[in-house]
């Protein structure tokens, strides 16, 4: 299997505080990887270095390398705009823009200069279908996305990312602000997407990680304790800390 | 005293205070409108003022007020928008921006007569604009900028950070995010701020007495070439506004019907400002609904 994304000796500092202490991980193309771990284990920080969203926070220092298809994304010549189109992100709180559903999904393409209406219509439809929300919104595409329920909003946000055809989708606790039914719809959506996209998701929900992910990485105190096939992590982890966390002895 | 009684007393006190304010406001508005309404007619709203005989109107003053308002907004809105975007989206929190913010606050508390005298020295005398709409518009810009900047900054700050992250995560540059997401999202609040400040400008007199002047030369409403002296669009002509007119009639008016004109003009002014406020609520509400619920 080819590696699509690799991090080597990745350190992140918030001011003096070392949040990530040398992370070596690699992600194969396709499938879902879950990042689990107790609060404060810096798994979200790790996720946010992968598309350089941490650049926005003042006082953050990142050292080490992150290679996306053998290109170091922290190299000075990296174009952030292109990078973030290749590596899309979905957030914890659904954050549709205050526009219509159609405009939300078409937004990335429109700004990239796509003017062909047929092509836009087609991309909006495909993306919403992929995100498994098309049937619910197809009759009111031109109503505000803010009028949708939280779960629908989150799937529109996934469609918005899909519309710019990324290779990797990062999700930062995508269901923790949603009710159980909406959460399971998002999970179904992700399972459908796992064949076409490389998905990396942070989750606090261990059942969710075991249900949907192919591989799981366990984070603790800014380090990766272990990463393996999800089955192995949950049935027969190699490290005692992992077992303690999985079985609910802490965290 | 039991908590229940003290609660009752507190509530009744608050009711008394609140209703006092409402009664004062209603009495004031009622008096101005009721005493002014009889003077208002189509003739009053469209004909020029007369200095010595009765039967004059406030047509030119009314036009001047609106024209000055539009010019002031054309100058101050882009500056305030730029300043608001800079302060909220780009500026780092350090002593420079803290200084800028307190400067804005001080500027907003300047008495308008001081702004007027400053405008007189700078624009009327130093730049040689004379008593003109342009001088008035610049003076009102000074008067208007602090509050408008402040309200735009607050409107932008009310947009959740999740929207900024969403834009950046889609591969937008910071400027594109601000331009295409943050400003549209803040638009209803920005518009409310603009219209409310329009009401303030419309009623301003002190800052205009020394800048836009106290005379309203006759205008030819068929001549729309801004370079002709009699054209309503000429920004270099002196232009007494409605608020200045009211002040002037009451201090030195010698026409026989001065009192009726003053009452009528006051009512027109108050109704216009009320109109701006209602418009602000209506437009802001409509825009918000359109952006949020379709």
Short mmCIF file of C-alpha atoms in Angstrom, two decimals:
data_model
loop_
_atom_site.label_atom_id
_atom_site.label_comp_id
_atom_site.label_asym_id
_atom_site.label_seq_id
_atom_site.Cartn_x
_atom_site.Cartn_y
_atom_site.Cartn_z
CA UNK A 1 0.00 0.00 0.00
CA UNK A 2 1.20 3.48 -0.77
CA UNK A 3 1.56 5.97 2.02
CA UNK A 4 -0.42 9.12 1.31
CA UNK A 5 0.55 11.02 4.44
CA UNK A 6 3.48 10.59 6.81
CA UNK A 7 4.68 12.56 9.80
CA UNK A 8 8.22 12.25 11.15
CA UNK A 9 9.40 13.48 14.51
CA UNK A 10 6.58 16.01 14.63
CA UNK A 11 6.77 18.42 17.55
CA UNK A 12 4.29 21.19 18.26
CA UNK A 13 4.88 23.86 20.88
CA UNK A 14 2.36 26.37 22.20
CA UNK A 15 4.79 28.96 23.46
CA UNK A 16 7.02 26.94 25.83
CA UNK A 17 4.57 24.07 26.26
CA UNK A 18 5.33 21.00 24.17
CA UNK A 19 1.95 19.69 23.00
CA UNK A 20 3.19 17.00 20.61
CA UNK A 21 6.36 15.13 21.47
CA UNK A 22 7.69 13.67 18.27
CA UNK A 23 4.95 11.90 16.37
CA UNK A 24 5.83 9.29 13.73
CA UNK A 25 2.72 8.09 11.96
CA UNK A 26 1.88 7.12 8.43
CA UNK A 27 -1.46 6.81 6.71
CA UNK A 28 -2.25 4.52 3.81
CA UNK A 29 -4.45 5.61 0.97
CA UNK A 30 -8.17 5.02 1.55
CA UNK A 31 -9.93 3.86 4.66
CA UNK A 32 -10.71 5.51 7.96
CA UNK A 33 -8.20 6.13 10.69
CA UNK A 34 -9.51 7.10 14.13
CA UNK A 35 -7.41 9.13 16.55
CA UNK A 36 -8.50 8.37 20.10
CA UNK A 37 -7.20 9.34 23.51
CA UNK A 38 -8.13 11.20 26.67
CA UNK A 39 -8.82 14.95 26.66
CA UNK A 40 -5.63 16.97 26.46
CA UNK A 41 -3.77 14.21 24.63
CA UNK A 42 -3.23 16.63 21.69
CA UNK A 43 -4.97 14.48 19.09
CA UNK A 44 -6.84 17.52 17.73
CA UNK A 45 -3.60 19.48 17.68
CA UNK A 46 -2.10 16.67 15.62
CA UNK A 47 -5.04 16.67 13.22
CA UNK A 48 -4.78 20.42 12.77
CA UNK A 49 -1.11 20.27 11.81
CA UNK A 50 -2.01 18.03 8.87
CA UNK A 51 -3.61 20.86 6.88
CA UNK A 52 -1.69 23.59 8.72
CA UNK A 53 -4.72 25.02 10.50
CA UNK A 54 -2.44 25.49 13.49
CA UNK A 55 -0.68 28.25 11.58
CA UNK A 56 -3.57 30.49 12.57
CA UNK A 57 -2.82 30.33 16.27
CA UNK A 58 -0.18 32.79 17.42
CA UNK A 59 2.87 31.40 19.27
CA UNK A 60 2.72 27.95 17.70
CA UNK A 61 5.98 26.32 16.61
CA UNK A 62 5.97 23.18 14.50
CA UNK A 63 9.13 21.13 13.90
CA UNK A 64 9.65 17.86 12.04
CA UNK A 65 8.22 16.88 8.68
CA UNK A 66 4.79 16.07 7.31
CA UNK A 67 4.88 14.51 3.88
CA UNK A 68 1.79 14.53 1.70
CA UNK A 69 2.58 12.37 -1.34
CA UNK A 70 6.30 12.86 -0.66
CA UNK A 71 6.03 16.65 -0.46
CA UNK A 72 6.84 18.35 2.81
CA UNK A 73 3.80 20.49 3.52
CA UNK A 74 5.74 22.73 5.89
CA UNK A 75 8.26 23.58 3.16
CA UNK A 76 8.29 27.30 2.39
CA UNK A 77 7.13 26.85 -1.21
CA UNK A 78 3.94 25.03 -0.15
CA UNK A 79 0.81 26.74 -1.42
CA UNK A 80 -1.62 26.70 1.51
CA UNK A 81 -4.61 27.21 -0.75
CA UNK A 82 -3.82 24.13 -2.84
CA UNK A 83 -2.90 22.13 0.23
CA UNK A 84 -6.19 22.79 1.97
CA UNK A 85 -8.10 21.87 -1.17
CA UNK A 86 -6.31 18.52 -1.20
CA UNK A 87 -6.72 18.02 2.55
CA UNK A 88 -10.21 19.14 3.55
CA UNK A 89 -11.50 19.55 7.07
CA UNK A 90 -14.81 19.12 8.92
CA UNK A 91 -15.17 20.66 12.37
CA UNK A 92 -16.77 19.68 15.64
CA UNK A 93 -19.46 22.34 15.44
CA UNK A 94 -21.26 22.30 12.08
CA UNK A 95 -20.25 25.59 10.45
CA UNK A 96 -22.22 26.14 7.26
CA UNK A 97 -21.86 29.64 5.85
CA UNK A 98 -24.95 31.85 6.14
CA UNK A 99 -25.84 31.24 2.51
CA UNK A 100 -28.12 28.82 0.70
CA UNK A 101 -27.38 25.10 0.73
CA UNK A 102 -26.46 25.28 -2.95
CA UNK A 103 -24.08 28.19 -2.44
CA UNK A 104 -22.44 26.46 0.51
CA UNK A 105 -21.56 23.41 -1.55
CA UNK A 106 -20.67 25.36 -4.70
CA UNK A 107 -18.63 27.91 -2.72
CA UNK A 108 -15.16 26.41 -3.15
CA UNK A 109 -15.59 25.86 -6.88
CA UNK A 110 -17.14 29.27 -7.51
CA UNK A 111 -14.24 30.99 -5.80
CA UNK A 112 -11.82 28.89 -7.82
CA UNK A 113 -13.41 30.50 -10.87
CA UNK A 114 -15.87 27.82 -12.04
CA UNK A 115 -18.69 29.64 -13.84
CA UNK A 116 -20.33 26.85 -15.82
CA UNK A 117 -23.75 26.42 -14.26
CA UNK A 118 -24.30 22.88 -15.48
CA UNK A 119 -21.02 21.78 -14.02
CA UNK A 120 -21.78 23.53 -10.71
CA UNK A 121 -25.25 21.94 -10.55
CA UNK A 122 -23.73 18.56 -11.21
CA UNK A 123 -20.99 18.91 -8.57
CA UNK A 124 -23.49 20.13 -5.98
CA UNK A 125 -25.74 17.16 -6.65
CA UNK A 126 -22.93 14.58 -6.60
CA UNK A 127 -21.40 16.01 -3.44
CA UNK A 128 -24.70 16.14 -1.57
CA UNK A 129 -25.43 12.57 -2.70
CA UNK A 130 -22.01 11.40 -1.52
CA UNK A 131 -22.64 13.08 1.81
CA UNK A 132 -25.99 11.24 1.99
CA UNK A 133 -28.06 14.38 2.46
CA UNK A 134 -29.32 14.94 -1.09
CA UNK A 135 -32.75 13.38 -0.58
CA UNK A 136 -33.43 15.60 2.42
CA UNK A 137 -32.39 18.90 0.84
CA UNK A 138 -32.92 18.51 -2.91
CA UNK A 139 -36.26 20.37 -2.85
CA UNK A 140 -34.95 23.41 -1.04
CA UNK A 141 -31.40 23.85 -2.28
CA UNK A 142 -31.84 27.60 -2.35
CA UNK A 143 -32.91 27.97 1.24
CA UNK A 144 -30.44 28.99 3.91
CA UNK A 145 -28.20 26.19 5.16
CA UNK A 146 -28.74 27.54 8.67
CA UNK A 147 -32.35 26.39 8.58
CA UNK A 148 -31.25 22.73 8.56
CA UNK A 149 -30.89 20.51 11.61
CA UNK A 150 -27.43 20.06 13.14
CA UNK A 151 -26.90 16.67 11.54
CA UNK A 152 -27.99 17.92 8.12
CA UNK A 153 -25.73 20.96 8.50
CA UNK A 154 -22.80 18.69 9.28
CA UNK A 155 -23.46 16.57 6.18
CA UNK A 156 -23.73 19.75 4.08
CA UNK A 157 -20.34 20.74 5.50
CA UNK A 158 -18.99 17.33 4.42
CA UNK A 159 -20.50 17.91 0.94
CA UNK A 160 -18.85 21.34 0.85
CA UNK A 161 -15.48 19.68 1.41
CA UNK A 162 -16.20 16.91 -1.13
CA UNK A 163 -17.11 19.48 -3.80
CA UNK A 164 -13.51 20.64 -4.12
CA UNK A 165 -12.49 16.95 -4.53
CA UNK A 166 -9.89 16.54 -1.81
CA UNK A 167 -7.78 13.42 -1.36
CA UNK A 168 -7.82 13.45 2.41
CA UNK A 169 -10.66 14.50 4.74
CA UNK A 170 -9.84 15.44 8.32
CA UNK A 171 -12.68 15.38 10.82
CA UNK A 172 -12.34 16.92 14.26
CA UNK A 173 -14.92 15.16 16.47
CA UNK A 174 -17.55 15.48 13.74
CA UNK A 175 -20.41 14.00 15.77
CA UNK A 176 -19.77 15.18 19.30
CA UNK A 177 -22.19 18.11 18.93
CA UNK A 178 -24.93 15.93 17.40
CA UNK A 179 -27.70 13.68 18.68
CA UNK A 180 -27.33 9.87 18.37
CA UNK A 181 -29.47 9.56 15.23
CA UNK A 182 -27.61 12.31 13.37
CA UNK A 183 -24.34 10.78 14.57
CA UNK A 184 -25.19 7.43 13.10
CA UNK A 185 -26.14 9.09 9.80
CA UNK A 186 -22.73 10.77 9.72
CA UNK A 187 -21.10 7.40 10.45
CA UNK A 188 -22.98 5.79 7.55
CA UNK A 189 -21.85 8.65 5.33
CA UNK A 190 -18.21 8.17 6.33
CA UNK A 191 -18.40 4.43 5.72
CA UNK A 192 -19.60 5.12 2.19
CA UNK A 193 -16.77 7.59 1.60
CA UNK A 194 -13.98 5.35 2.89
CA UNK A 195 -13.39 3.69 -0.47
CA UNK A 196 -12.79 6.95 -2.35
CA UNK A 197 -11.12 9.12 0.24
CA UNK A 198 -8.54 8.87 2.97
CA UNK A 199 -10.36 9.81 6.16
CA UNK A 200 -8.73 10.75 9.46
CA UNK A 201 -11.11 11.44 12.33
CA UNK A 202 -10.62 12.48 15.92
CA UNK A 203 -13.24 11.00 18.20
CA UNK A 204 -14.01 10.78 21.89
CA UNK A 205 -16.49 8.03 21.22
CA UNK A 206 -14.71 4.68 21.47
CA UNK A 207 -17.71 2.76 20.11
CA UNK A 208 -17.68 5.03 17.10
CA UNK A 209 -13.98 4.39 16.53
CA UNK A 210 -14.52 0.64 16.74
CA UNK A 211 -17.57 0.77 14.44
CA UNK A 212 -16.21 2.79 11.57
CA UNK A 213 -12.42 2.89 11.56
CA UNK A 214 -9.98 0.56 9.85
CA UNK A 215 -7.03 1.71 11.88
CA UNK A 216 -6.79 3.42 15.24
CA UNK A 217 -4.06 5.53 16.81
CA UNK A 218 -4.07 5.95 20.57
CA UNK A 219 -2.76 9.32 21.81
CA UNK A 220 -1.76 10.12 25.37
CA UNK A 221 0.05 13.17 26.76
CA UNK A 222 1.23 14.34 23.36
CA UNK A 223 2.59 10.96 22.28
CA UNK A 224 1.27 8.12 20.19
CA UNK A 225 1.17 5.04 22.41
CA UNK A 226 0.33 2.72 19.56
CA UNK A 227 -1.29 2.58 16.16
CA UNK A 228 -2.64 -0.59 14.60
CA UNK A 229 -5.65 -2.20 12.98
CA UNK A 230 -8.74 -1.16 14.89
CA UNK A 231 -9.61 -4.77 15.69
CA UNK A 232 -6.24 -5.37 17.21
CA UNK A 233 -6.32 -2.14 19.27
CA UNK A 234 -9.71 -2.98 20.71
CA UNK A 235 -9.30 -6.77 21.13
CA UNK A 236 -5.66 -7.22 21.87
CA UNK A 237 -3.67 -4.02 22.34
CA UNK A 238 0.08 -4.29 22.65
CA UNK A 239 0.46 -1.69 25.39
CA UNK A 240 -1.02 -1.67 28.83
CA UNK A 241 -2.00 2.04 28.66
CA UNK A 242 -4.11 1.33 25.58
CA UNK A 243 -5.85 -1.54 27.28
CA UNK A 244 -6.54 0.57 30.37
CA UNK A 245 -8.03 3.34 28.25
CA UNK A 246 -10.11 1.04 26.04
CA UNK A 247 -11.52 -0.80 29.01
CA UNK A 248 -12.45 2.48 30.66
CA UNK A 249 -9.99 2.41 33.54
CA UNK A 250 -9.19 6.09 32.91
CA UNK A 251 -9.95 8.90 30.47
CA UNK B 1 -38.42 41.84 55.14
CA UNK B 2 -39.10 38.57 53.37
CA UNK B 3 -37.39 37.90 50.04
CA UNK B 4 -40.80 37.92 48.42
CA UNK B 5 -41.67 41.47 49.57
CA UNK B 6 -38.23 42.83 48.66
CA UNK B 7 -38.62 41.26 45.25
CA UNK B 8 -42.01 42.92 44.85
CA UNK B 9 -40.58 46.30 45.86
CA UNK B 10 -37.66 45.96 43.44
CA UNK B 11 -39.97 45.04 40.57
CA UNK B 12 -42.32 47.95 41.22
CA UNK B 13 -39.37 50.35 41.42
CA UNK B 14 -38.12 49.13 38.04
CA UNK B 15 -41.59 49.50 36.56
CA UNK B 16 -41.78 53.09 37.83
CA UNK B 17 -38.36 53.97 36.41
CA UNK B 18 -39.08 52.34 33.06
CA UNK B 19 -42.48 53.94 32.66
CA UNK B 20 -41.06 57.38 33.58
CA UNK B 21 -38.64 57.10 30.68
CA UNK B 22 -41.36 55.94 28.29
CA UNK B 23 -43.70 58.76 29.40
CA UNK B 24 -41.00 61.43 28.95
CA UNK B 25 -40.11 60.09 25.51
CA UNK B 26 -43.72 59.80 24.40
CA UNK B 27 -44.55 63.28 25.68
CA UNK B 28 -41.56 64.78 23.88
CA UNK B 29 -42.26 63.05 20.58
CA UNK B 30 -45.98 63.70 20.89
CA UNK B 31 -45.49 67.40 21.55
CA UNK B 32 -43.07 67.86 18.63
CA UNK B 33 -45.18 65.91 16.18
CA UNK B 34 -48.56 67.29 17.24
CA UNK B 35 -47.40 70.89 17.23
CA UNK B 36 -45.57 70.43 13.93
CA UNK B 37 -48.06 68.40 11.93
CA UNK B 38 -50.44 71.29 11.09
CA UNK B 39 -47.57 73.14 9.39
CA UNK B 40 -46.59 70.20 7.19
CA UNK B 41 -47.99 70.16 3.69
CA UNK B 42 -46.71 69.31 0.25
CA UNK B 43 -46.04 73.00 -0.28
CA UNK B 44 -44.06 73.15 2.99
CA UNK B 45 -41.92 70.15 2.03
CA UNK B 46 -41.10 71.35 -1.47
CA UNK B 47 -40.85 75.13 -1.54
CA UNK B 48 -37.81 77.24 -0.58
CA UNK B 49 -37.59 79.18 2.66
CA UNK B 50 -38.53 82.86 2.83
CA UNK B 51 -36.57 85.26 5.01
CA UNK B 52 -39.08 88.06 5.64
CA UNK B 53 -42.54 86.94 4.55
CA UNK B 54 -44.67 84.04 5.65
CA UNK B 55 -45.47 80.97 3.54
CA UNK B 56 -41.92 79.66 3.19
CA UNK B 57 -41.04 75.95 3.22
CA UNK B 58 -38.08 73.72 3.92
CA UNK B 59 -37.70 72.04 0.51
CA UNK B 60 -34.09 73.01 -0.09
CA UNK B 61 -33.07 72.30 3.51
CA UNK B 62 -34.65 68.86 3.31
CA UNK B 63 -32.85 68.10 0.07
CA UNK B 64 -29.58 69.42 1.54
CA UNK B 65 -29.95 67.16 4.56
CA UNK B 66 -30.35 64.05 2.40
CA UNK B 67 -27.61 65.03 -0.03
CA UNK B 68 -25.20 65.74 2.82
CA UNK B 69 -26.11 62.42 4.41
CA UNK B 70 -25.38 60.52 1.21
CA UNK B 71 -22.06 62.31 0.64
CA UNK B 72 -21.00 61.73 4.24
CA UNK B 73 -21.84 58.04 3.98
CA UNK B 74 -19.97 57.74 0.68
CA UNK B 75 -16.86 59.12 2.38
CA UNK B 76 -17.13 57.54 5.80
CA UNK B 77 -18.51 54.06 5.08
CA UNK B 78 -15.51 52.74 3.08
CA UNK B 79 -13.10 54.14 5.68
CA UNK B 80 -15.07 52.73 8.59
CA UNK B 81 -15.42 49.35 6.87
CA UNK B 82 -11.70 49.18 6.20
CA UNK B 83 -10.85 50.25 9.73
CA UNK B 84 -13.35 47.81 11.23
CA UNK B 85 -12.02 44.91 9.14
CA UNK B 86 -8.45 45.79 10.03
CA UNK B 87 -9.12 46.12 13.75
CA UNK B 88 -11.18 42.96 14.05
CA UNK B 89 -9.60 40.62 11.53
CA UNK B 90 -5.99 41.60 11.07
CA UNK B 91 -4.71 43.77 13.93
CA UNK B 92 -2.68 42.06 16.62
CA UNK B 93 -3.60 42.87 20.18
CA UNK B 94 -0.74 45.15 21.18
CA UNK B 95 -0.20 48.69 22.38
CA UNK B 96 -0.58 50.20 18.91
CA UNK B 97 -4.07 48.82 18.37
CA UNK B 98 -4.97 49.60 21.98
CA UNK B 99 -3.93 53.19 21.23
CA UNK B 100 -6.01 53.23 18.04
CA UNK B 101 -9.03 51.92 19.95
CA UNK B 102 -8.78 54.53 22.69
CA UNK B 103 -8.25 57.23 20.06
CA UNK B 104 -11.51 56.12 18.43
CA UNK B 105 -13.27 56.24 21.77
CA UNK B 106 -11.98 59.74 22.51
CA UNK B 107 -12.96 60.88 19.02
CA UNK B 108 -16.48 59.56 19.55
CA UNK B 109 -16.88 61.62 22.71
CA UNK B 110 -15.78 64.93 21.13
CA UNK B 111 -18.51 67.59 21.35
CA UNK B 112 -19.92 68.13 17.88
CA UNK B 113 -19.41 71.89 18.09
CA UNK B 114 -15.68 71.24 18.51
CA UNK B 115 -15.73 68.96 15.48
CA UNK B 116 -17.50 71.77 13.61
CA UNK B 117 -14.91 74.39 14.55
CA UNK B 118 -12.11 71.99 13.66
CA UNK B 119 -13.78 71.36 10.30
CA UNK B 120 -14.12 75.11 9.81
CA UNK B 121 -10.38 75.67 10.36
CA UNK B 122 -9.25 72.72 8.26
CA UNK B 123 -11.70 72.39 5.38
CA UNK B 124 -13.36 75.81 5.11
CA UNK B 125 -10.29 77.98 5.73
CA UNK B 126 -7.16 75.90 5.21
CA UNK B 127 -8.26 73.79 2.23
CA UNK B 128 -10.34 76.66 0.86
CA UNK B 129 -13.53 74.62 0.35
CA UNK B 130 -15.52 77.53 1.80
CA UNK B 131 -18.90 76.97 3.42
CA UNK B 132 -19.93 74.01 1.34
CA UNK B 133 -21.57 70.61 1.37
CA UNK B 134 -18.11 69.11 0.93
CA UNK B 135 -16.75 70.81 4.07
CA UNK B 136 -19.85 69.68 5.92
CA UNK B 137 -19.49 66.11 4.67
CA UNK B 138 -15.87 65.94 5.80
CA UNK B 139 -16.71 67.38 9.23
CA UNK B 140 -19.55 64.89 9.61
CA UNK B 141 -17.17 62.12 8.56
CA UNK B 142 -14.99 62.95 11.58
CA UNK B 143 -18.11 62.98 13.68
CA UNK B 144 -19.43 59.72 12.25
CA UNK B 145 -16.29 57.59 11.80
CA UNK B 146 -15.73 56.53 15.41
CA UNK B 147 -19.21 55.18 15.99
CA UNK B 148 -19.51 53.60 12.57
CA UNK B 149 -16.10 51.94 12.88
CA UNK B 150 -17.07 50.69 16.29
CA UNK B 151 -20.38 49.25 15.14
CA UNK B 152 -18.79 47.56 12.10
CA UNK B 153 -16.05 46.11 14.29
CA UNK B 154 -18.66 44.73 16.67
CA UNK B 155 -20.71 43.33 13.80
CA UNK B 156 -17.65 41.46 12.50
CA UNK B 157 -16.68 40.27 15.97
CA UNK B 158 -20.12 38.71 16.38
CA UNK B 159 -19.46 36.33 13.47
CA UNK B 160 -18.32 33.03 15.04
CA UNK B 161 -14.71 31.95 14.52
CA UNK B 162 -16.02 28.66 13.13
CA UNK B 163 -16.94 30.60 9.98
CA UNK B 164 -13.36 31.84 9.59
CA UNK B 165 -11.99 28.32 10.10
CA UNK B 166 -14.51 26.97 7.61
CA UNK B 167 -13.34 29.40 4.95
CA UNK B 168 -9.65 28.84 5.56
CA UNK B 169 -10.12 25.06 5.63
CA UNK B 170 -11.71 25.28 2.19
CA UNK B 171 -8.50 26.77 0.88
CA UNK B 172 -9.55 30.41 0.91
CA UNK B 173 -6.99 33.07 1.69
CA UNK B 174 -7.65 35.23 4.71
CA UNK B 175 -8.80 38.13 2.55
CA UNK B 176 -11.17 35.90 0.56
CA UNK B 177 -12.60 34.56 3.81
CA UNK B 178 -13.21 38.07 5.11
CA UNK B 179 -14.65 39.32 1.83
CA UNK B 180 -16.84 36.38 0.88
CA UNK B 181 -17.87 34.95 4.24
CA UNK B 182 -17.34 37.25 7.20
CA UNK B 183 -18.59 40.52 5.71
CA UNK B 184 -21.73 38.94 4.18
CA UNK B 185 -22.43 37.17 7.47
CA UNK B 186 -22.09 40.46 9.34
CA UNK B 187 -24.06 42.43 6.76
CA UNK B 188 -27.37 42.75 8.66
CA UNK B 189 -25.59 44.11 11.74
CA UNK B 190 -23.40 46.39 9.63
CA UNK B 191 -26.45 47.77 7.87
CA UNK B 192 -28.20 48.43 11.15
CA UNK B 193 -25.15 50.39 12.31
CA UNK B 194 -25.07 52.39 9.08
CA UNK B 195 -28.74 53.35 9.25
CA UNK B 196 -28.59 54.27 12.93
CA UNK B 197 -25.60 56.51 12.32
CA UNK B 198 -27.49 58.00 9.37
CA UNK B 199 -30.13 59.14 11.85
CA UNK B 200 -27.46 60.82 13.93
CA UNK B 201 -25.97 62.61 10.93
CA UNK B 202 -29.38 63.71 9.76
CA UNK B 203 -30.13 65.46 13.03
CA UNK B 204 -26.70 67.03 13.52
CA UNK B 205 -26.57 70.83 13.59
CA UNK B 206 -23.62 72.11 15.61
CA UNK B 207 -20.95 70.52 13.43
CA UNK B 208 -22.56 71.97 10.31
CA UNK B 209 -23.11 75.59 11.32
CA UNK B 210 -19.46 76.41 10.66
CA UNK B 211 -18.86 74.03 7.78
CA UNK B 212 -21.87 73.60 5.49
CA UNK B 213 -22.98 77.10 6.30
CA UNK B 214 -26.22 78.74 7.29
CA UNK B 215 -27.59 79.79 3.96
CA UNK B 216 -29.58 77.89 1.39
CA UNK B 217 -29.23 79.55 -2.00
CA UNK B 218 -32.03 78.85 -4.43
CA UNK B 219 -31.59 75.68 -6.42
CA UNK B 220 -32.65 74.86 -9.93
CA UNK B 221 -34.02 71.32 -9.74
CA UNK B 222 -33.85 70.91 -13.50
CA UNK B 223 -30.08 71.41 -13.61
CA UNK B 224 -28.24 68.21 -12.63
CA UNK B 225 -24.77 69.26 -13.76
CA UNK B 226 -22.76 69.18 -10.52
CA UNK B 227 -20.47 71.97 -11.80
CA UNK B 228 -23.21 74.60 -12.04
CA UNK B 229 -23.68 76.76 -8.98
CA UNK B 230 -27.46 76.43 -8.95
CA UNK B 231 -27.40 72.67 -9.42
CA UNK B 232 -28.62 70.66 -6.42
CA UNK B 233 -25.71 68.27 -6.93
CA UNK B 234 -22.98 70.90 -6.69
CA UNK B 235 -20.94 69.90 -3.63
CA UNK B 236 -19.21 73.29 -3.39
CA UNK B 237 -22.33 75.34 -2.65
CA UNK B 238 -23.28 76.41 0.86
CA UNK B 239 -26.06 74.25 2.16
CA UNK B 240 -28.12 74.86 5.24
CA UNK B 241 -29.65 71.62 6.46
CA UNK B 242 -32.94 71.05 8.21
CA UNK B 243 -31.38 70.86 11.68
CA UNK B 244 -29.35 74.05 11.10
CA UNK B 245 -32.45 75.75 9.75
CA UNK B 246 -34.35 74.97 12.94
CA UNK B 247 -31.54 76.41 15.02
CA UNK B 248 -31.37 79.49 12.85
CA UNK B 249 -35.09 80.26 12.83
CA UNK B 250 -35.18 80.01 16.57
CA UNK B 251 -32.18 82.25 17.12
CA UNK B 252 -32.70 84.91 14.46
CA UNK B 253 -35.81 84.12 12.40
CA UNK B 254 -37.79 87.25 11.52
CA UNK B 255 -40.47 85.80 9.26
CA UNK B 256 -44.00 86.17 10.70
CA UNK B 257 -44.65 82.42 10.75
CA UNK B 258 -41.27 81.50 12.27
CA UNK B 259 -42.80 79.48 15.06
CA UNK B 260 -44.95 77.35 12.73
CA UNK B 261 -42.02 76.71 10.38
CA UNK B 262 -39.78 75.77 13.26
CA UNK B 263 -42.38 73.35 14.63
CA UNK B 264 -43.03 71.88 11.20
CA UNK B 265 -39.33 71.46 10.43
CA UNK B 266 -38.75 69.85 13.84
CA UNK B 267 -41.54 67.38 13.19
CA UNK B 268 -40.13 66.54 9.75
CA UNK B 269 -36.71 66.00 11.32
CA UNK B 270 -38.01 63.80 14.11
CA UNK B 271 -40.18 61.78 11.76
CA UNK B 272 -37.23 61.25 9.40
CA UNK B 273 -34.98 60.07 12.24
CA UNK B 274 -37.73 57.79 13.51
CA UNK B 275 -38.04 56.52 9.97
CA UNK B 276 -34.33 55.71 9.87
CA UNK B 277 -34.64 53.75 13.09
CA UNK B 278 -37.62 51.76 11.90
CA UNK B 279 -35.91 51.17 8.57
CA UNK B 280 -32.82 49.91 10.41
CA UNK B 281 -34.86 47.37 12.33
CA UNK B 282 -36.85 46.32 9.32
CA UNK B 283 -33.93 45.94 6.90
CA UNK B 284 -31.67 44.30 9.47
CA UNK B 285 -34.40 41.86 10.42
CA UNK B 286 -35.27 41.06 6.82
CA UNK B 287 -31.65 40.52 5.83
CA UNK B 288 -31.03 38.36 8.87
CA UNK B 289 -34.05 36.24 8.05
CA UNK B 290 -33.04 35.89 4.45
CA UNK B 291 -29.54 34.80 5.46
CA UNK B 292 -30.62 32.40 8.17
CA UNK B 293 -34.00 30.90 7.39
CA UNK B 294 -34.38 31.29 3.66
#
